Amino acid sequence: MIRTSAAAIVAVSLFSLAGASLAAAQEGAKPKTRDPNEVICKKEEVLGSRLQSRKVCMTRAQWAEQRALDRQNVERSQTNTCQRQAGC
């Protein structure tokens, strides 16, 4: 009796987990379109201070452009080498 009820509980929980994962998979199949004009605010720490921070608000498109510019600057600084003619 105890084994059959334990087996029934396990079976019911497995079916509920399978149903939940199926529902999540179907929701994940829909492409989530995000509004590029939505304003997102982030807190950024002020350089030179451990306690102070400032709030920066930009649209999603502006945040994406800022990330791309930051990435370009990092790649440029990593690939630029010192050349003797240029005078480091």
PDB file of C-alpha atoms in Angstrom:
ATOM      1  CA  MET A   1       0.000   0.000   0.000  1.00  0.00           C
ATOM      2  CA  ILE A   2       2.774   2.416   0.932  1.00  0.00           C
ATOM      3  CA  ARG A   3       4.767   1.553  -2.180  1.00  0.00           C
ATOM      4  CA  THR A   4       1.816   2.069  -4.512  1.00  0.00           C
ATOM      5  CA  SER A   5       0.940   5.449  -3.017  1.00  0.00           C
ATOM      6  CA  ALA A   6       4.597   6.513  -3.146  1.00  0.00           C
ATOM      7  CA  ALA A   7       4.773   5.398  -6.757  1.00  0.00           C
ATOM      8  CA  ALA A   8       1.573   7.309  -7.496  1.00  0.00           C
ATOM      9  CA  ILE A   9       3.007  10.466  -5.925  1.00  0.00           C
ATOM     10  CA  VAL A  10       6.199  10.140  -7.956  1.00  0.00           C
ATOM     11  CA  ALA A  11       4.231   9.565 -11.152  1.00  0.00           C
ATOM     12  CA  VAL A  12       1.974  12.570 -10.558  1.00  0.00           C
ATOM     13  CA  SER A  13       4.936  14.820  -9.796  1.00  0.00           C
ATOM     14  CA  LEU A  14       6.769  13.661 -12.946  1.00  0.00           C
ATOM     15  CA  PHE A  15       3.719  14.362 -15.088  1.00  0.00           C
ATOM     16  CA  SER A  16       3.292  17.820 -13.561  1.00  0.00           C
ATOM     17  CA  LEU A  17       6.980  18.605 -14.168  1.00  0.00           C
ATOM     18  CA  ALA A  18       6.719  17.414 -17.745  1.00  0.00           C
ATOM     19  CA  GLY A  19       3.648  19.578 -18.290  1.00  0.00           C
ATOM     20  CA  ALA A  20       5.361  22.614 -16.777  1.00  0.00           C
ATOM     21  CA  SER A  21       8.474  22.168 -18.910  1.00  0.00           C
ATOM     22  CA  LEU A  22       6.323  21.715 -22.030  1.00  0.00           C
ATOM     23  CA  ALA A  23       4.459  24.944 -21.272  1.00  0.00           C
ATOM     24  CA  ALA A  24       7.745  26.768 -20.693  1.00  0.00           C
ATOM     25  CA  ALA A  25       9.126  25.421 -23.974  1.00  0.00           C
ATOM     26  CA  GLN A  26       6.060  26.624 -25.861  1.00  0.00           C
ATOM     27  CA  GLU A  27       6.332  30.074 -24.293  1.00  0.00           C
ATOM     28  CA  GLY A  28      10.052  30.165 -25.108  1.00  0.00           C
ATOM     29  CA  ALA A  29       9.260  29.383 -28.755  1.00  0.00           C
ATOM     30  CA  LYS A  30       7.556  32.754 -29.143  1.00  0.00           C
ATOM     31  CA  PRO A  31      10.034  35.441 -30.106  1.00  0.00           C
ATOM     32  CA  LYS A  32       9.982  38.122 -27.451  1.00  0.00           C
ATOM     33  CA  THR A  33      10.038  41.478 -29.131  1.00  0.00           C
ATOM     34  CA  ARG A  34      11.406  44.212 -26.956  1.00  0.00           C
ATOM     35  CA  ASP A  35      10.615  47.822 -27.585  1.00  0.00           C
ATOM     36  CA  PRO A  36      13.845  49.627 -28.550  1.00  0.00           C
ATOM     37  CA  ASN A  37      12.341  52.891 -27.277  1.00  0.00           C
ATOM     38  CA  GLU A  38      11.706  51.583 -23.759  1.00  0.00           C
ATOM     39  CA  VAL A  39      13.703  53.560 -21.216  1.00  0.00           C
ATOM     40  CA  ILE A  40      15.946  51.487 -18.946  1.00  0.00           C
ATOM     41  CA  CYS A  41      17.645  53.008 -15.900  1.00  0.00           C
ATOM     42  CA  LYS A  42      20.794  51.575 -14.310  1.00  0.00           C
ATOM     43  CA  LYS A  43      22.889  52.632 -11.352  1.00  0.00           C
ATOM     44  CA  GLU A  44      26.545  53.218 -12.107  1.00  0.00           C
ATOM     45  CA  GLU A  45      29.247  53.664  -9.515  1.00  0.00           C
ATOM     46  CA  VAL A  46      31.080  56.986  -9.528  1.00  0.00           C
ATOM     47  CA  LEU A  47      34.780  56.545 -10.231  1.00  0.00           C
ATOM     48  CA  GLY A  48      36.833  57.372  -7.137  1.00  0.00           C
ATOM     49  CA  SER A  49      34.041  56.820  -4.644  1.00  0.00           C
ATOM     50  CA  ARG A  50      32.973  53.635  -2.916  1.00  0.00           C
ATOM     51  CA  LEU A  51      29.652  55.004  -1.734  1.00  0.00           C
ATOM     52  CA  GLN A  52      28.410  57.315  -4.451  1.00  0.00           C
ATOM     53  CA  SER A  53      26.469  56.131  -7.484  1.00  0.00           C
ATOM     54  CA  ARG A  54      24.518  57.835 -10.221  1.00  0.00           C
ATOM     55  CA  LYS A  55      21.430  56.831 -12.131  1.00  0.00           C
ATOM     56  CA  VAL A  56      21.768  56.642 -15.909  1.00  0.00           C
ATOM     57  CA  CYS A  57      18.654  56.311 -18.054  1.00  0.00           C
ATOM     58  CA  MET A  58      18.732  55.492 -21.778  1.00  0.00           C
ATOM     59  CA  THR A  59      16.559  53.653 -24.260  1.00  0.00           C
ATOM     60  CA  ARG A  60      17.291  50.027 -25.148  1.00  0.00           C
ATOM     61  CA  ALA A  61      18.687  51.165 -28.495  1.00  0.00           C
ATOM     62  CA  GLN A  62      21.011  53.651 -26.791  1.00  0.00           C
ATOM     63  CA  TRP A  63      22.226  50.991 -24.330  1.00  0.00           C
ATOM     64  CA  ALA A  64      22.932  48.638 -27.247  1.00  0.00           C
ATOM     65  CA  GLU A  65      24.845  51.370 -29.095  1.00  0.00           C
ATOM     66  CA  GLN A  66      26.845  52.161 -25.949  1.00  0.00           C
ATOM     67  CA  ARG A  67      27.756  48.480 -25.499  1.00  0.00           C
ATOM     68  CA  ALA A  68      28.896  48.309 -29.133  1.00  0.00           C
ATOM     69  CA  LEU A  69      31.053  51.434 -28.743  1.00  0.00           C
ATOM     70  CA  ASP A  70      32.572  50.107 -25.513  1.00  0.00           C
ATOM     71  CA  ARG A  71      33.346  46.794 -27.220  1.00  0.00           C
ATOM     72  CA  GLN A  72      34.985  48.593 -30.151  1.00  0.00           C
ATOM     73  CA  ASN A  73      37.137  50.674 -27.799  1.00  0.00           C
ATOM     74  CA  VAL A  74      38.304  47.582 -25.921  1.00  0.00           C
ATOM     75  CA  GLU A  75      39.108  45.713 -29.135  1.00  0.00           C
ATOM     76  CA  ARG A  76      40.944  48.750 -30.539  1.00  0.00           C
ATOM     77  CA  SER A  77      43.060  49.129 -27.394  1.00  0.00           C
ATOM     78  CA  GLN A  78      43.890  45.407 -27.377  1.00  0.00           C
ATOM     79  CA  THR A  79      44.895  45.261 -31.031  1.00  0.00           C
ATOM     80  CA  ASN A  80      46.881  48.506 -31.228  1.00  0.00           C
ATOM     81  CA  THR A  81      50.563  47.761 -30.865  1.00  0.00           C
ATOM     82  CA  CYS A  82      53.366  50.138 -30.207  1.00  0.00           C
ATOM     83  CA  GLN A  83      55.327  50.941 -33.370  1.00  0.00           C
ATOM     84  CA  ARG A  84      58.771  52.473 -33.236  1.00  0.00           C
ATOM     85  CA  GLN A  85      58.091  55.021 -35.986  1.00  0.00           C
ATOM     86  CA  ALA A  86      54.957  56.302 -34.211  1.00  0.00           C
ATOM     87  CA  GLY A  87      56.785  56.969 -30.940  1.00  0.00           C
ATOM     88  CA  CYS A  88      54.894  55.233 -28.180  1.00  0.00           C
TER      89      CYS A  88
END
